[in-house]
Tab-separated table of N, CA and C in Angstrom:
chain	number	residue	atom	x	y	z
J	1	UNK	N	-52.553	7.255	-40.345
J	1	UNK	CA	-51.894	6.241	-39.724
J	1	UNK	C	-50.376	6.359	-39.699
J	2	UNK	N	-49.829	6.804	-40.824
J	2	UNK	CA	-48.491	7.147	-40.876
J	2	UNK	C	-47.942	8.092	-39.956
J	3	UNK	N	-48.941	9.068	-39.547
J	3	UNK	CA	-48.329	10.093	-38.580
J	3	UNK	C	-48.266	9.420	-37.304
J	4	UNK	N	-49.016	8.629	-36.960
J	4	UNK	CA	-48.911	7.740	-35.464
J	4	UNK	C	-47.505	6.953	-35.451
J	5	UNK	N	-47.098	6.331	-36.563
J	5	UNK	CA	-45.945	5.496	-36.577
J	5	UNK	C	-44.647	6.443	-36.653
J	6	UNK	N	-44.916	7.615	-37.189
J	6	UNK	CA	-43.554	8.614	-37.126
J	6	UNK	C	-43.387	9.075	-35.716
J	7	UNK	N	-44.630	9.327	-35.027
J	7	UNK	CA	-44.490	9.850	-33.671
J	7	UNK	C	-44.038	8.636	-32.587
J	8	UNK	N	-44.347	7.467	-32.954
J	8	UNK	CA	-43.721	6.331	-32.180
J	8	UNK	C	-42.141	6.136	-32.403
J	9	UNK	N	-41.830	6.420	-33.609
J	9	UNK	CA	-40.498	6.034	-33.935
J	9	UNK	C	-39.688	7.323	-33.171
J	10	UNK	N	-40.269	8.447	-33.273
J	10	UNK	CA	-39.646	9.772	-32.482
J	10	UNK	C	-39.475	9.537	-31.003
J	11	UNK	N	-40.616	8.994	-30.347
J	11	UNK	CA	-40.656	8.863	-29.050
J	11	UNK	C	-39.759	7.657	-28.796
J	12	UNK	N	-39.722	6.497	-29.673
J	12	UNK	CA	-38.615	5.515	-29.217
J	12	UNK	C	-37.326	5.946	-29.390
J	13	UNK	N	-36.944	6.820	-30.270
J	13	UNK	CA	-35.578	7.365	-30.277
J	13	UNK	C	-35.211	8.208	-29.107
J	14	UNK	N	-36.142	9.135	-28.853
J	14	UNK	CA	-36.126	10.035	-27.588
J	14	UNK	C	-35.919	9.218	-26.357
J	15	UNK	N	-36.658	8.239	-26.177
J	15	UNK	CA	-36.423	7.139	-25.014
J	15	UNK	C	-34.963	6.554	-25.081
J	16	UNK	N	-34.669	6.101	-26.361
J	16	UNK	CA	-33.307	5.591	-26.310
J	16	UNK	C	-32.221	6.534	-25.906
J	17	UNK	N	-32.190	7.737	-26.529
J	17	UNK	CA	-31.224	8.705	-26.123
J	17	UNK	C	-31.253	9.140	-24.720
J	18	UNK	N	-32.513	9.195	-24.118
J	18	UNK	CA	-32.550	9.472	-22.570
J	18	UNK	C	-31.899	8.287	-21.833
J	19	UNK	N	-32.314	7.092	-22.303
J	19	UNK	CA	-31.660	6.085	-21.527
J	19	UNK	C	-30.023	6.009	-21.770
J	20	UNK	N	-29.688	6.261	-22.903
J	20	UNK	CA	-28.042	6.381	-23.267
J	20	UNK	C	-27.556	7.562	-22.298
J	21	UNK	N	-28.033	8.576	-22.238
J	21	UNK	CA	-27.471	9.693	-21.418
J	21	UNK	C	-27.723	9.520	-20.047
J	22	UNK	N	-28.648	8.656	-19.420
J	22	UNK	CA	-28.583	8.336	-18.033
J	22	UNK	C	-27.472	7.458	-17.878
J	23	UNK	N	-27.256	6.406	-18.824
J	23	UNK	CA	-26.191	5.514	-18.384
J	23	UNK	C	-24.941	6.258	-18.567
J	24	UNK	N	-24.582	7.034	-19.331
J	24	UNK	CA	-23.329	7.877	-19.463
J	24	UNK	C	-23.281	8.665	-17.970
J	25	UNK	N	-24.319	9.213	-17.649
J	25	UNK	CA	-24.184	10.124	-16.474
J	25	UNK	C	-23.904	9.160	-15.262
J	26	UNK	N	-24.425	7.888	-15.321
J	26	UNK	CA	-24.045	7.122	-14.121
J	26	UNK	C	-22.678	6.699	-14.119
J	27	UNK	N	-22.328	6.366	-15.286
J	27	UNK	CA	-20.734	5.944	-15.501
J	27	UNK	C	-19.833	7.144	-15.039
J	28	UNK	N	-20.141	8.379	-15.297
J	28	UNK	CA	-19.311	9.587	-15.031
J	28	UNK	C	-19.354	9.704	-13.461
J	29	UNK	N	-20.449	9.747	-12.894
J	29	UNK	CA	-20.662	9.877	-11.378
J	29	UNK	C	-19.821	8.714	-10.694
J	30	UNK	N	-19.834	7.434	-11.076
J	30	UNK	CA	-18.949	6.326	-10.612
J	30	UNK	C	-17.604	6.613	-10.740
J	31	UNK	N	-17.103	7.383	-11.846
J	31	UNK	CA	-15.709	7.479	-12.017
J	31	UNK	C	-15.367	8.695	-10.997
J	32	UNK	N	-16.202	9.619	-10.801
J	32	UNK	CA	-15.966	10.875	-9.832
J	32	UNK	C	-15.757	10.384	-8.513
J	33	UNK	N	-16.686	9.563	-8.138
J	33	UNK	CA	-16.817	8.885	-6.773
J	33	UNK	C	-15.383	8.122	-6.584
J	34	UNK	N	-15.004	7.348	-7.630
J	34	UNK	CA	-13.786	6.402	-7.389
J	34	UNK	C	-12.600	7.301	-7.258
J	35	UNK	N	-12.511	8.479	-8.052
J	35	UNK	CA	-11.366	9.221	-7.930
J	35	UNK	C	-11.245	10.095	-6.626
J	36	UNK	N	-12.392	10.362	-6.006
J	36	UNK	CA	-12.390	10.951	-4.811
J	36	UNK	C	-11.938	10.084	-3.772
J	37	UNK	N	-12.464	8.748	-3.785
J	37	UNK	CA	-11.995	7.743	-2.809
J	37	UNK	C	-10.396	7.507	-2.936
J	38	UNK	N	-9.885	7.803	-4.039
J	38	UNK	CA	-8.333	7.318	-4.195
J	38	UNK	C	-7.733	8.446	-3.657
J	39	UNK	N	-8.273	9.893	-3.687
J	39	UNK	CA	-7.709	11.155	-3.245
J	39	UNK	C	-7.815	11.093	-1.764
J	40	UNK	N	-8.823	10.442	-1.144
J	40	UNK	CA	-9.097	10.492	0.238
J	40	UNK	C	-8.671	9.147	0.981
J	41	UNK	N	-7.745	8.423	0.324
J	41	UNK	CA	-7.263	7.224	0.890
J	41	UNK	C	-6.573	7.413	2.052
J	42	UNK	N	-6.470	6.846	3.084
J	42	UNK	CA	-5.910	6.822	4.315
J	42	UNK	C	-4.292	7.173	4.055
J	43	UNK	N	-3.800	7.877	4.932
J	43	UNK	CA	-2.310	8.173	4.783
J	43	UNK	C	-1.687	7.877	6.333
J	44	UNK	N	-0.415	7.852	6.300
J	44	UNK	CA	0.226	7.695	7.300
J	44	UNK	C	0.383	8.913	8.263
J	45	UNK	N	0.224	10.063	7.745
J	45	UNK	CA	0.182	11.359	8.342
J	45	UNK	C	1.377	11.636	9.294
J	46	UNK	N	2.364	11.175	8.772
J	46	UNK	CA	3.742	11.453	9.364
J	46	UNK	C	4.740	12.274	8.694
J	47	UNK	N	5.483	13.294	9.386
J	47	UNK	CA	6.447	13.912	8.609
J	47	UNK	C	7.739	13.646	9.026
J	48	UNK	N	7.922	13.053	10.350
J	48	UNK	CA	9.106	12.539	10.736
J	48	UNK	C	8.887	11.174	11.358
J	49	UNK	N	9.627	10.147	11.116
J	49	UNK	CA	9.360	8.792	11.825
J	49	UNK	C	9.942	8.734	13.116
J	50	UNK	N	9.005	8.514	14.082
J	50	UNK	CA	9.359	8.557	15.457
J	50	UNK	C	10.173	7.496	15.819
J	51	UNK	N	10.928	7.706	17.075
J	51	UNK	CA	11.976	6.589	17.535
J	51	UNK	C	11.156	5.768	18.472
J	52	UNK	N	11.160	4.522	18.482
J	52	UNK	CA	10.389	3.534	19.214
J	52	UNK	C	11.498	2.438	19.498
J	53	UNK	N	11.219	1.640	20.657
J	53	UNK	CA	11.797	0.422	21.001
J	53	UNK	C	11.064	-0.721	20.216
J	54	UNK	N	11.632	-1.300	19.487
J	54	UNK	CA	11.207	-2.426	18.840
J	54	UNK	C	11.957	-3.741	18.972
J	55	UNK	N	10.974	-4.722	18.856
J	55	UNK	CA	11.754	-6.184	19.020
J	55	UNK	C	12.127	-6.787	17.612
J	56	UNK	N	13.280	-7.114	17.489
J	56	UNK	CA	13.719	-7.838	16.359
J	56	UNK	C	13.087	-9.173	16.127
J	57	UNK	N	12.559	-9.516	15.208
J	57	UNK	CA	11.799	-10.789	15.153
J	57	UNK	C	12.740	-12.067	15.223
J	58	UNK	N	13.972	-11.888	14.659
J	58	UNK	CA	14.797	-13.120	14.574
J	58	UNK	C	15.675	-13.309	15.933
J	59	UNK	N	15.858	-12.142	16.614
J	59	UNK	CA	16.474	-12.096	17.879
J	59	UNK	C	15.637	-11.915	19.235
J	60	UNK	N	14.626	-11.455	19.093
J	60	UNK	CA	13.791	-11.059	20.166
J	60	UNK	C	14.491	-9.888	21.158
J	61	UNK	N	15.526	-9.161	20.423
J	61	UNK	CA	16.238	-8.242	21.198
J	61	UNK	C	15.540	-7.057	21.009
J	62	UNK	N	15.633	-6.102	21.906
J	62	UNK	CA	14.806	-4.781	21.659
J	62	UNK	C	16.078	-3.724	21.255
J	63	UNK	N	15.540	-3.041	20.112
J	63	UNK	CA	16.362	-1.998	19.519
J	63	UNK	C	15.727	-0.750	19.352
J	64	UNK	N	16.460	0.247	18.923
J	64	UNK	CA	15.844	1.705	18.752
J	64	UNK	C	15.525	1.691	17.150
J	65	UNK	N	14.298	2.384	16.868
J	65	UNK	CA	14.151	2.672	15.430
J	65	UNK	C	14.683	3.898	14.821
J	66	UNK	N	15.756	4.453	15.561
J	66	UNK	CA	16.483	5.774	15.235
J	66	UNK	C	17.048	5.371	13.814
J	67	UNK	N	16.456	6.118	12.863
J	67	UNK	CA	16.947	5.966	11.456
J	67	UNK	C	17.921	6.931	11.088
J	68	UNK	N	19.104	6.543	10.724
J	68	UNK	CA	20.218	7.455	10.303
J	68	UNK	C	20.750	7.022	8.847
J	69	UNK	N	19.845	6.318	8.034
J	69	UNK	CA	20.269	5.981	6.707
J	69	UNK	C	18.966	5.981	5.812
J	70	UNK	N	18.973	6.139	4.721
J	70	UNK	CA	17.768	5.948	3.618
J	70	UNK	C	17.103	4.562	3.976
J	71	UNK	N	15.938	4.551	4.396
J	71	UNK	CA	15.245	3.237	4.907
J	71	UNK	C	13.796	3.160	4.198
J	72	UNK	N	13.475	2.031	3.796
J	72	UNK	CA	12.165	1.686	3.262
J	72	UNK	C	11.417	0.898	4.430
J	73	UNK	N	10.503	1.372	5.185
J	73	UNK	CA	9.575	0.830	6.048
J	73	UNK	C	8.350	0.019	5.305
J	74	UNK	N	8.252	-1.168	5.565
J	74	UNK	CA	7.201	-1.935	4.707
J	74	UNK	C	6.318	-2.493	5.843
J	75	UNK	N	4.991	-2.221	5.598
J	75	UNK	CA	3.904	-2.567	6.328
J	75	UNK	C	3.131	-3.857	5.841
J	76	UNK	N	3.103	-4.958	6.446
J	76	UNK	CA	2.510	-6.130	5.988
J	76	UNK	C	1.641	-6.587	7.149
J	77	UNK	N	0.646	-7.374	6.765
J	77	UNK	CA	-0.398	-7.922	7.830
J	77	UNK	C	-0.532	-9.495	7.751
J	78	UNK	N	-0.397	-10.160	8.820
J	78	UNK	CA	-0.520	-11.517	8.576
J	78	UNK	C	-1.810	-12.152	7.986
J	79	UNK	N	-2.649	-11.437	8.139
J	79	UNK	CA	-4.189	-11.903	7.652
J	79	UNK	C	-4.456	-11.199	6.108
J	80	UNK	N	-3.445	-10.769	5.431
J	80	UNK	CA	-3.517	-10.142	4.177
J	80	UNK	C	-2.973	-10.845	2.946
J	81	UNK	N	-3.878	-11.624	2.274
J	81	UNK	CA	-3.213	-12.291	1.136
J	81	UNK	C	-2.446	-11.596	0.148
J	82	UNK	N	-2.740	-10.309	-0.074
J	82	UNK	CA	-1.675	-9.605	-1.044
J	82	UNK	C	-0.446	-9.358	-0.418
J	83	UNK	N	-0.428	-9.307	0.907
J	83	UNK	CA	0.965	-9.121	1.679
J	83	UNK	C	1.783	-10.477	1.603
J	84	UNK	N	1.076	-11.529	1.578
J	84	UNK	CA	1.741	-12.901	1.488
J	84	UNK	C	2.333	-12.877	0.036
J	85	UNK	N	1.538	-12.480	-0.849
J	85	UNK	CA	2.018	-12.458	-2.377
J	85	UNK	C	3.320	-11.579	-2.628
J	86	UNK	N	3.710	-10.594	-1.712
J	86	UNK	CA	4.939	-9.809	-1.784
J	86	UNK	C	6.112	-10.464	-1.311
J	87	UNK	N	6.129	-11.513	-0.696
J	87	UNK	CA	7.281	-11.983	0.119
J	87	UNK	C	8.483	-12.230	-0.734
J	88	UNK	N	8.269	-13.016	-2.047
J	88	UNK	CA	9.412	-13.268	-2.917
J	88	UNK	C	9.906	-12.087	-3.549
J	89	UNK	N	9.089	-11.122	-3.879
J	89	UNK	CA	9.612	-9.778	-4.290
J	89	UNK	C	10.405	-8.905	-3.317
J	90	UNK	N	10.047	-9.045	-2.149
J	90	UNK	CA	10.828	-8.355	-0.968
J	90	UNK	C	12.044	-9.086	-0.610
J	91	UNK	N	12.048	-10.422	-0.839
J	91	UNK	CA	13.375	-10.984	-0.500
J	91	UNK	C	14.160	-10.701	-1.629
J	92	UNK	N	13.857	-10.628	-2.867
J	92	UNK	CA	14.774	-10.087	-3.993
J	92	UNK	C	15.241	-8.748	-3.733
J	93	UNK	N	14.372	-7.809	-3.379
J	93	UNK	CA	14.716	-6.456	-3.053
J	93	UNK	C	15.802	-6.440	-1.890
J	94	UNK	N	15.640	-7.169	-0.858
J	94	UNK	CA	16.519	-7.124	0.307
J	94	UNK	C	17.793	-7.442	-0.124
J	95	UNK	N	18.069	-8.697	-1.019
J	95	UNK	CA	19.507	-8.962	-1.669
J	95	UNK	C	20.044	-7.689	-2.250
J	96	UNK	N	19.249	-6.923	-2.977
J	96	UNK	CA	19.986	-5.696	-3.598
J	96	UNK	C	20.125	-4.424	-3.027
J	97	UNK	N	19.245	-4.242	-2.020
J	97	UNK	CA	18.914	-2.732	-1.340
J	97	UNK	C	20.172	-2.385	-0.494
J	98	UNK	N	20.792	-3.465	0.278
J	98	UNK	CA	21.868	-2.766	0.964
J	98	UNK	C	22.933	-2.327	0.274
J	99	UNK	N	23.445	-2.903	-0.959
J	99	UNK	CA	24.427	-2.470	-1.773
J	99	UNK	C	24.119	-1.195	-2.432
J	100	UNK	N	22.862	-0.813	-2.315
J	100	UNK	CA	22.306	0.394	-3.036
J	100	UNK	C	22.394	1.546	-1.726
J	101	UNK	N	22.779	1.171	-0.661
J	101	UNK	CA	22.702	2.127	0.338
J	101	UNK	C	21.301	2.292	1.076
J	102	UNK	N	20.267	1.278	0.828
J	102	UNK	CA	19.054	1.515	1.458
J	102	UNK	C	18.754	0.236	2.318
J	103	UNK	N	18.254	0.721	3.423
J	103	UNK	CA	17.677	-0.389	4.331
J	103	UNK	C	16.398	-0.785	4.188
J	104	UNK	N	15.928	-1.876	4.198
J	104	UNK	CA	14.457	-2.255	4.290
J	104	UNK	C	14.222	-2.853	5.728
J	105	UNK	N	12.944	-2.595	6.229
J	105	UNK	CA	12.518	-3.112	7.470
J	105	UNK	C	11.099	-3.263	7.191
J	106	UNK	N	10.527	-4.464	7.667
J	106	UNK	CA	9.292	-4.752	7.642
J	106	UNK	C	8.791	-4.602	9.103
J	107	UNK	N	7.607	-3.833	9.212
J	107	UNK	CA	6.958	-3.587	10.519
J	107	UNK	C	5.627	-4.401	10.624
J	108	UNK	N	5.692	-5.090	11.711
J	108	UNK	CA	4.465	-5.635	12.199
J	108	UNK	C	4.071	-5.264	13.594
J	109	UNK	N	3.055	-5.714	14.147
J	109	UNK	CA	2.796	-5.457	15.630
J	109	UNK	C	2.423	-6.685	16.289
J	110	UNK	N	2.537	-6.564	17.626
J	110	UNK	CA	2.509	-7.928	18.475
J	110	UNK	C	1.303	-8.571	18.459
J	111	UNK	N	0.053	-7.940	18.019
J	111	UNK	CA	-1.226	-8.499	17.964
J	111	UNK	C	-1.459	-9.396	16.916
J	112	UNK	N	-0.681	-9.313	15.897
J	112	UNK	CA	-0.828	-10.096	14.502
J	112	UNK	C	-0.663	-11.462	14.864
J	113	UNK	N	-1.466	-12.240	14.407
J	113	UNK	CA	-1.451	-13.602	14.555
J	113	UNK	C	-0.444	-14.301	13.473
J	114	UNK	N	0.150	-15.398	14.063
J	114	UNK	CA	1.108	-16.192	13.279
J	114	UNK	C	2.294	-15.559	12.548
J	115	UNK	N	2.989	-14.610	13.254
J	115	UNK	CA	4.008	-13.714	12.533
J	115	UNK	C	5.060	-14.743	12.080
J	116	UNK	N	5.463	-15.558	12.820
J	116	UNK	CA	6.657	-16.527	12.600
J	116	UNK	C	6.180	-17.297	11.493
J	117	UNK	N	4.850	-17.921	11.463
J	117	UNK	CA	4.543	-18.792	10.516
J	117	UNK	C	4.351	-17.919	9.049
J	118	UNK	N	3.802	-16.811	8.975
J	118	UNK	CA	3.807	-15.993	8.071
J	118	UNK	C	5.153	-15.875	7.250
J	119	UNK	N	6.259	-15.652	8.082
J	119	UNK	CA	7.456	-15.312	7.589
J	119	UNK	C	8.286	-16.500	7.372
J	120	UNK	N	7.736	-17.732	7.698
J	120	UNK	CA	8.567	-19.005	7.806
J	120	UNK	C	9.194	-19.277	6.556
J	121	UNK	N	10.320	-19.745	6.661
J	121	UNK	CA	11.170	-20.262	5.357
J	121	UNK	C	11.446	-18.938	4.362
J	122	UNK	N	11.485	-17.804	4.893
J	122	UNK	CA	11.823	-16.533	4.090
J	122	UNK	C	13.299	-15.966	4.567
J	123	UNK	N	13.666	-15.081	3.996
J	123	UNK	CA	14.995	-14.478	4.167
J	123	UNK	C	14.760	-13.165	4.908
J	124	UNK	N	13.412	-12.903	5.352
J	124	UNK	CA	13.075	-11.724	5.658
J	124	UNK	C	12.991	-11.577	7.359
J	125	UNK	N	13.242	-12.484	7.964
J	125	UNK	CA	12.987	-12.562	9.423
J	125	UNK	C	14.154	-11.643	10.161
J	126	UNK	N	15.241	-11.449	9.582
J	126	UNK	CA	16.336	-10.692	10.187
J	126	UNK	C	16.068	-9.225	9.997
J	127	UNK	N	14.795	-8.693	9.185
J	127	UNK	CA	14.692	-7.169	8.901
J	127	UNK	C	13.245	-6.779	9.538
J	128	UNK	N	12.641	-7.724	10.292
J	128	UNK	CA	11.256	-7.487	10.945
J	128	UNK	C	11.600	-6.727	12.166
J	129	UNK	N	10.746	-5.681	12.250
J	129	UNK	CA	10.630	-4.943	13.424
J	129	UNK	C	9.240	-5.192	14.032
J	130	UNK	N	9.138	-5.613	15.351
J	130	UNK	CA	7.714	-5.945	15.990
J	130	UNK	C	7.489	-4.957	16.963
J	131	UNK	N	6.406	-4.013	16.678
J	131	UNK	CA	6.099	-2.930	17.624
J	131	UNK	C	4.765	-3.452	18.459
J	132	UNK	N	4.786	-2.625	19.722
J	132	UNK	CA	3.637	-2.924	20.306
J	132	UNK	C	2.526	-2.143	19.797
J	133	UNK	N	1.242	-2.437	19.827
J	133	UNK	CA	0.143	-2.315	19.059
J	133	UNK	C	-0.084	-0.846	19.121
J	134	UNK	N	0.207	-0.047	20.194
J	134	UNK	CA	-0.068	1.148	20.326
J	134	UNK	C	0.920	2.142	19.568
J	135	UNK	N	2.155	1.817	19.580
J	135	UNK	CA	3.064	2.433	18.671
J	135	UNK	C	2.730	2.209	17.246
J	136	UNK	N	2.547	1.087	16.857
J	136	UNK	CA	1.994	0.778	15.477
J	136	UNK	C	0.935	1.465	14.961
J	137	UNK	N	-0.168	1.809	15.855
J	137	UNK	CA	-1.273	2.450	15.639
J	137	UNK	C	-0.862	3.939	15.415
J	138	UNK	N	0.125	4.376	16.087
J	138	UNK	CA	0.713	5.804	15.998
J	138	UNK	C	1.149	6.077	14.481
J	139	UNK	N	1.995	5.080	14.124
J	139	UNK	CA	2.610	5.350	12.866
J	139	UNK	C	1.649	4.812	11.514
J	140	UNK	N	0.798	4.102	11.883
J	140	UNK	CA	-0.096	3.474	10.876
J	140	UNK	C	-1.539	3.298	11.449
J	141	UNK	N	-2.084	4.407	11.638
J	141	UNK	CA	-3.408	4.505	12.208
J	141	UNK	C	-4.495	3.864	11.644
J	142	UNK	N	-4.419	3.721	10.167
J	142	UNK	CA	-5.300	2.983	9.619
J	142	UNK	C	-5.199	1.523	9.100
J	143	UNK	N	-3.962	1.221	9.728
J	143	UNK	CA	-3.412	-0.286	9.393
J	143	UNK	C	-3.234	-0.592	8.106
J	144	UNK	N	-2.607	0.300	7.114
J	144	UNK	CA	-2.691	-0.011	5.704
J	144	UNK	C	-1.678	-0.942	5.385
J	145	UNK	N	-1.863	-1.835	4.642
J	145	UNK	CA	-0.931	-2.929	4.123
J	145	UNK	C	-1.631	-3.653	2.965
J	146	UNK	N	-0.579	-3.813	2.006
J	146	UNK	CA	0.896	-3.965	1.871
J	146	UNK	C	1.230	-2.477	1.550
J	147	UNK	N	1.889	-1.846	2.399
J	147	UNK	CA	2.229	-0.401	2.287
J	147	UNK	C	3.529	-0.128	2.567
J	148	UNK	N	4.131	1.041	2.169
J	148	UNK	CA	5.682	1.539	2.604
J	148	UNK	C	5.651	2.999	2.910
J	149	UNK	N	6.777	3.169	3.479
J	149	UNK	CA	7.167	4.729	3.851
J	149	UNK	C	8.583	4.803	3.383
J	150	UNK	N	8.871	5.893	2.542
J	150	UNK	CA	10.313	6.185	2.263
J	150	UNK	C	10.872	7.123	3.282
J	151	UNK	N	11.795	6.876	4.064
J	151	UNK	CA	12.494	7.667	5.267
J	151	UNK	C	13.857	7.998	4.913
J	152	UNK	N	14.359	9.208	5.003
J	152	UNK	CA	15.633	9.592	4.567
J	152	UNK	C	16.441	9.555	5.972
J	153	UNK	N	17.633	9.819	5.854
J	153	UNK	CA	18.594	9.683	6.873
J	153	UNK	C	18.357	10.606	8.108
J	154	UNK	N	17.526	11.665	8.009
J	154	UNK	CA	17.081	12.598	8.982
J	154	UNK	C	15.754	11.959	9.675
J	155	UNK	N	15.381	10.792	9.264
J	155	UNK	CA	14.146	10.327	9.736
J	155	UNK	C	12.830	11.076	9.242
J	156	UNK	N	13.038	11.774	8.022
J	156	UNK	CA	11.946	12.529	7.314
J	156	UNK	C	11.181	11.493	6.398
J	157	UNK	N	10.054	11.406	6.381
J	157	UNK	CA	9.208	10.715	5.633
J	157	UNK	C	8.969	11.452	4.166
J	158	UNK	N	9.663	10.992	3.251
J	158	UNK	CA	9.724	11.522	1.952
J	158	UNK	C	8.852	10.975	0.938
J	159	UNK	N	8.065	9.791	1.174
J	159	UNK	CA	7.247	9.090	0.464
J	159	UNK	C	6.450	8.080	1.074
J	160	UNK	N	5.199	7.801	0.537
J	160	UNK	CA	4.435	6.599	1.223
J	160	UNK	C	3.559	6.212	0.140
J	161	UNK	N	3.004	5.071	0.421
J	161	UNK	CA	2.036	4.570	-0.632
J	161	UNK	C	1.767	2.942	-0.571
J	162	UNK	N	1.066	2.632	-1.377
J	162	UNK	CA	0.720	1.094	-1.482
J	162	UNK	C	1.815	0.347	-2.406
J	163	UNK	N	2.484	-0.751	-1.745
J	163	UNK	CA	3.249	-1.382	-2.704
J	163	UNK	C	2.593	-1.684	-4.229
J	164	UNK	N	3.473	-1.492	-5.135
J	164	UNK	CA	3.065	-1.692	-6.358
J	164	UNK	C	2.597	-0.391	-6.954
J	165	UNK	N	2.498	0.631	-6.488
J	165	UNK	CA	1.951	1.894	-6.955
J	165	UNK	C	3.133	2.323	-7.809
J	166	UNK	N	2.886	3.514	-8.538
J	166	UNK	CA	4.079	4.125	-9.432
J	166	UNK	C	5.382	4.295	-8.548
J	167	UNK	N	5.287	4.965	-7.356
J	167	UNK	CA	6.471	5.350	-6.664
J	167	UNK	C	7.231	4.057	-6.364
J	168	UNK	N	6.339	3.021	-5.729
J	168	UNK	CA	7.212	1.737	-5.604
J	168	UNK	C	7.769	1.150	-6.733
J	169	UNK	N	7.000	1.038	-7.899
J	169	UNK	CA	7.707	0.498	-9.079
J	169	UNK	C	9.096	1.191	-9.426
J	170	UNK	N	8.932	2.638	-9.196
J	170	UNK	CA	10.201	3.323	-9.678
J	170	UNK	C	11.271	2.895	-8.630
J	171	UNK	N	10.976	2.907	-7.259
J	171	UNK	CA	11.963	2.463	-6.503
J	171	UNK	C	12.647	1.019	-6.814
J	172	UNK	N	11.648	0.275	-7.014
J	172	UNK	CA	12.116	-1.232	-7.398
J	172	UNK	C	12.897	-1.185	-8.504
J	173	UNK	N	12.642	-0.399	-9.560
J	173	UNK	CA	13.490	-0.560	-10.762
J	173	UNK	C	14.954	0.330	-10.374
J	174	UNK	N	14.993	1.385	-9.394
J	174	UNK	CA	16.201	1.727	-9.202
J	174	UNK	C	17.072	0.680	-8.379
J	175	UNK	N	16.505	-0.144	-7.413
J	175	UNK	CA	17.360	-0.951	-6.612
J	175	UNK	C	17.557	-2.199	-7.537
J	176	UNK	N	16.856	-2.784	-8.321
J	176	UNK	CA	16.961	-3.957	-9.082
J	176	UNK	C	17.713	-3.739	-10.492
J	177	UNK	N	17.579	-2.485	-10.933
J	177	UNK	CA	18.196	-2.226	-12.203
J	177	UNK	C	17.795	-3.230	-13.217
J	178	UNK	N	18.637	-3.887	-13.698
J	178	UNK	CA	18.482	-5.024	-14.897
J	178	UNK	C	18.468	-6.225	-14.275
J	179	UNK	N	18.504	-6.397	-12.824
J	179	UNK	CA	18.689	-7.833	-12.140
J	179	UNK	C	17.460	-8.423	-11.836
J	180	UNK	N	16.381	-8.021	-12.385
J	180	UNK	CA	15.027	-8.671	-12.029
J	180	UNK	C	15.092	-10.166	-12.735
């Protein structure tokens, strides 16, 4: 009888270790899949920012996007709650960026609903470029938002990402310094 109880304990322990091993393997596989997704996140796939005719939201005048100074292009979508949550932070950045020699531009496209309502009562309307949908899809084919492109004075794309990633936070610290 004692021998049967010993075998039952051994089988129970082996079952427990097997279950634990399977659980750890599942967790490791989930981490690997998550890491792969982050590595394969959509990108803007741009080396040079193209020149387009865009409409300035506050004037409805058409201008060229010929970039000749360091510029941060910000992509927001009017149906994106995260984007709406970035408005105050962007207003603060706009106040400080020009004195640092950096232009900020928000890019939207003509098919976004309620653009004026989305930016209502903000100080951002004078930095918004509205593109036609075809041009917008050329520069942001995956419609990533809230996102950014860092573009130098030669229109070369030097960086890109999602607002609040490490590069964005570094940029924000440079612009705001201790004035947050």
